[in-house]
Structure formats: structure tokens, C-alpha cells
Tab-separated table of C-alpha atoms in Angstrom:
chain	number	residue	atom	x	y	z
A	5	UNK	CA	-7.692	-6.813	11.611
A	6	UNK	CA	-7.131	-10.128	10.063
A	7	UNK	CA	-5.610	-10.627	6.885
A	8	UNK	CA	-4.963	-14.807	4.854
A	9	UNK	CA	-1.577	-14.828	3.083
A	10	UNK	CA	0.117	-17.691	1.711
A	11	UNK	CA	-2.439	-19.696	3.968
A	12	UNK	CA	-1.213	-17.932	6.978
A	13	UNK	CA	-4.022	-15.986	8.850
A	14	UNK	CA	-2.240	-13.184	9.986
A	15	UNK	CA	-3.916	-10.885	13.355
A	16	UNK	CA	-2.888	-7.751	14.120
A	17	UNK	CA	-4.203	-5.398	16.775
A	18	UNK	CA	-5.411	-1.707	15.513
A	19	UNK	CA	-3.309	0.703	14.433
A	20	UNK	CA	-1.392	3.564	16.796
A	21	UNK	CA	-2.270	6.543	16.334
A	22	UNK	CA	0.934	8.009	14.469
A	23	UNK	CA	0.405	4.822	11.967
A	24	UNK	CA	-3.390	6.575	11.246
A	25	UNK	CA	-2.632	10.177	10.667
A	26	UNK	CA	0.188	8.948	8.145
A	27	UNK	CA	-2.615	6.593	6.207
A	28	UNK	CA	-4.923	9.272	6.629
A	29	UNK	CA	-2.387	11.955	4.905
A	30	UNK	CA	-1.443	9.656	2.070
A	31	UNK	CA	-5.199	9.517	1.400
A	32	UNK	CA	-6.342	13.271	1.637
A	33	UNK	CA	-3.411	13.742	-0.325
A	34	UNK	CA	-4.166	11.605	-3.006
A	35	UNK	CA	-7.845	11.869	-3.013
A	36	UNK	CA	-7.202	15.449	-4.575
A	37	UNK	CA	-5.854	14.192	-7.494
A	38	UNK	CA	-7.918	10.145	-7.842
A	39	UNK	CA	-11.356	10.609	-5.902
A	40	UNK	CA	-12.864	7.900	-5.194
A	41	UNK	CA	-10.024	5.485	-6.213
A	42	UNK	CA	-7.937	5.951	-2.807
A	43	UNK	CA	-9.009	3.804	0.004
A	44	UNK	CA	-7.934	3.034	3.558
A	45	UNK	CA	-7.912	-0.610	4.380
A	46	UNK	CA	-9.914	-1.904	1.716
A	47	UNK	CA	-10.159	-5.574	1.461
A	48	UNK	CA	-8.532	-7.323	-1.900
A	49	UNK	CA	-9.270	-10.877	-2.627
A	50	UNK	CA	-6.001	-12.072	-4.614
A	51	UNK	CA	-6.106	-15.552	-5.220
A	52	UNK	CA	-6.472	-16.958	-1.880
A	53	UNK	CA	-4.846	-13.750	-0.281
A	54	UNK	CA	-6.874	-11.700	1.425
A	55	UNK	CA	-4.616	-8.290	2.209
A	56	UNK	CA	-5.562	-4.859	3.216
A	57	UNK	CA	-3.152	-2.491	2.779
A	58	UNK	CA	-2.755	0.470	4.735
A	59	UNK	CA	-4.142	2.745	1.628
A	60	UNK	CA	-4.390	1.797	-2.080
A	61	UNK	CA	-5.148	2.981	-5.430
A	62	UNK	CA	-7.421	0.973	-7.430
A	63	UNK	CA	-6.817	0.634	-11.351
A	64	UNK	CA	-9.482	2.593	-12.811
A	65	UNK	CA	-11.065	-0.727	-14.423
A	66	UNK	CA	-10.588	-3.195	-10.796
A	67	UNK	CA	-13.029	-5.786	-10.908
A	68	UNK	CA	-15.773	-6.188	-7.694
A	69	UNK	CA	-17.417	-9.709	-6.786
A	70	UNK	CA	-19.821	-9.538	-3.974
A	71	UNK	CA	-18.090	-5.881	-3.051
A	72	UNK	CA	-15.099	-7.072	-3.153
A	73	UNK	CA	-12.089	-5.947	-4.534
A	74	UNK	CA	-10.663	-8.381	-6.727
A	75	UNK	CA	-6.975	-8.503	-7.551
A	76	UNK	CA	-3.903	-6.234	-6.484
A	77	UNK	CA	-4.746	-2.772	-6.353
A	78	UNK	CA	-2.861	-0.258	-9.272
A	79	UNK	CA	-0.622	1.401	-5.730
A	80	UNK	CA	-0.655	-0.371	-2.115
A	81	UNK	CA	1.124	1.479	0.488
A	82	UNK	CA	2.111	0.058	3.654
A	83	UNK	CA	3.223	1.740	6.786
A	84	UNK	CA	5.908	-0.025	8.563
A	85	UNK	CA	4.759	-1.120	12.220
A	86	UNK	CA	6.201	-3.047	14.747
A	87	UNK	CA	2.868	-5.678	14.103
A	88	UNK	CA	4.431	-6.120	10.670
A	89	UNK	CA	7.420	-8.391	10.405
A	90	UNK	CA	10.387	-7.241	7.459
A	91	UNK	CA	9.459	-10.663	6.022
A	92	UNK	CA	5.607	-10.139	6.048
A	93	UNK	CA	6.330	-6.960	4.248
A	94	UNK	CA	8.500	-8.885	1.537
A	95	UNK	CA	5.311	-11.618	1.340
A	96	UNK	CA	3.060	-8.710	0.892
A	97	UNK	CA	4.802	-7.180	-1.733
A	98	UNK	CA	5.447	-10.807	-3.469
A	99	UNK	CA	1.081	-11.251	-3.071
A	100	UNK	CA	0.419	-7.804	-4.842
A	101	UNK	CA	3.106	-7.565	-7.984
A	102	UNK	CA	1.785	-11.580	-8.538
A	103	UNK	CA	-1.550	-10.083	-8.461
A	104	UNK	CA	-1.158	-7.629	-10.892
A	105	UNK	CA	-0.219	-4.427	-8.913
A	106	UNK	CA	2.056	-1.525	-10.544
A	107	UNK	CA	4.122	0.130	-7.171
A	108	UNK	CA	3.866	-0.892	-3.654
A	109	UNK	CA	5.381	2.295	-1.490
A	110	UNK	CA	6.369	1.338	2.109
A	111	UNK	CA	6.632	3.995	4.372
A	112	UNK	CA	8.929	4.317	7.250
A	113	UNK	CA	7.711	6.611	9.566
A	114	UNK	CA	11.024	6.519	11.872
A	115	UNK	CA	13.287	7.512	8.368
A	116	UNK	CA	10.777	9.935	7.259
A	117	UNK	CA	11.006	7.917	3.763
A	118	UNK	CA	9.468	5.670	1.335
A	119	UNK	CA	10.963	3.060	-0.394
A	120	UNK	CA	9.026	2.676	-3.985
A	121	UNK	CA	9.028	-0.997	-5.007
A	122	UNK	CA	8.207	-1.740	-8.996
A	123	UNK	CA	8.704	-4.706	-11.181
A	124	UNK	CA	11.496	-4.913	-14.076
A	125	UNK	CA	10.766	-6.237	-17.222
A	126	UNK	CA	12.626	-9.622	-15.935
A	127	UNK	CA	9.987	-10.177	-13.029
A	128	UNK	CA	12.527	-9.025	-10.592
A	129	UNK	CA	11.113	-6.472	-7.384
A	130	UNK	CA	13.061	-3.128	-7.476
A	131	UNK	CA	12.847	-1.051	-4.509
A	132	UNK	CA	14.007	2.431	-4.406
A	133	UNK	CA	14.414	4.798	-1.409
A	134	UNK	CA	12.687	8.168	-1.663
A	135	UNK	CA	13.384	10.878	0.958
A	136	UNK	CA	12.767	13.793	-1.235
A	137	UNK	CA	10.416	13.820	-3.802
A	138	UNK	CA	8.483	11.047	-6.292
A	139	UNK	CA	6.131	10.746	-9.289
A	140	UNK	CA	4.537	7.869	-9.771
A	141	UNK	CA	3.759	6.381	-13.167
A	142	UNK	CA	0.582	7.214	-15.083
A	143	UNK	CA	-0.282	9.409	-12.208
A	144	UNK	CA	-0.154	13.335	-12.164
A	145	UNK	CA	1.164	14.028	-8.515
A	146	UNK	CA	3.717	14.866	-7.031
A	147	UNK	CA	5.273	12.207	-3.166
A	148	UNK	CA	6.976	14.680	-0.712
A	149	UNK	CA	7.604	11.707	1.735
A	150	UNK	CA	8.510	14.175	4.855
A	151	UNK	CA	5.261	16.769	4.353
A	152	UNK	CA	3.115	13.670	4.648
A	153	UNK	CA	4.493	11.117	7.138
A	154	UNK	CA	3.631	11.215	10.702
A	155	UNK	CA	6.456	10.313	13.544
């Protein structure tokens, strides 16, 4: 998997298999309620970023060129990994809320948690640690962090 951020092309080797089954139960789960807007590793030109988050949501109006996501998705969630760096994660983050995205969740599979990162009205990056339950905005479902993450 390759990935260009902030001119940085960025390798990483495939994901274990404990890093998969939580990706793939984020998506079943949220396939239920979105369809077709939940993907796994689905490329999103931003800019010059090219990032793939672990799954996303796509806004119900994101724009395609050449098949091609374009822009931040509406929800990326990345799975923390020991290929992914704390400040890779923070550049990530940065890419997709100056891209236009509304949550980014970040799992940690070794806390059983998420930690929900939004945007304030001052342009600031809020994160919030979830353990227990969370409802995201403008979405009818219901995050039980432990039922879905894989350790």
C-alpha cells in the first residue's frame, strides 16, 4: 500500500490479520445502515494527498474524476498499527478535516476504544475517547467500540 501526504510517499506492508477483521467489522456494521457508501481502502485524491483510510464513509454527494474519489470522505476511520506512526496519524487527520471531512474515528485495538476526532467552530481538532457507546452526526447508528474491534 502506498499512500502521498504532504509530499511524503508513505509504504506500508499489508495489514495483520487482527487489523482486517476490525476494518472488516466497522464495514458490515455500517453497511447495514449506508450501503454502498462504506468502503475499505478506497483511494481519495485530496489536493496532492493521496490517503486510504482503513474504511470511510463517503458524503452522499462526493465527487469522482477518473474513479476517483475526490476530497475527504464524510467519516475516515483508521486503525492504529505499529506501520502507522502517532504523528502520521495527526498528518492524516490534519489532510482529511482540510479536505472537507466531518469525523475521523481512530481505533485502538489494544484499548478496545475509539477516539472520535471533529472540528470546532474555531478550526481547532477535538478528539474524544469513546469506550462505550457513540452516535455520529447526521447518521442513524449506533458505535459500540468493544462489540466491533478485534484484539
Amino acid at each position: 500500500k502506498q499512500e502521498l501526504l504532504n509530499g511524503e510517499l508513505i509504504t506500508m506492508p499489508p495489514p495483520n490479520m487482527d487489523h482486517t477483521q476490525t476494518a472488516h467489522a466497522f464495514l458490515f456494521y455500517l453497511v447495514k445502515i449506508l450501503g454502498s457508501r462504506v468502503w475499505v481502502e478506497a483511494g481519495y485524491k485530496m489536493g496532492e494527498n493521496w490517503l486510504q483510510p482503513d474504511v470511510s464513509v463517503t458524503w452522499p454527494d462526493q465527487q469522482l474524476e477518473r474513479r476517483y474519489l475526490i476530497g475527504a470522505p464524510m467519516i475516515a476511520i483508521e486503525i492504529i498499527s505499529e506501520h502507522k506512526s502517532r504523528d502520521q496519524i495527526d498528518d492524516r487527520i490534519e489532510a482529511f478535516f482540510a479536505h472537507g471531512c466531518r469525523e475521523v474515528w481512530v481505533i485502538s485495538r489494544r484499548k478496545r476504544a475509539m477516539t472520535v476526532y471533529t472540528q470546532n467552530e474555531a478550526g481547532a481538532i477535538v478528539g474524544t475517547r469513546v469506550t462505550t457507546e457513540y452516535r455520529p452526526v447526521g447518521i442513524d447508528v449506533t458505535i459500540r467500540p468493544a462489540d466491533l474491534i478485534v484484539s
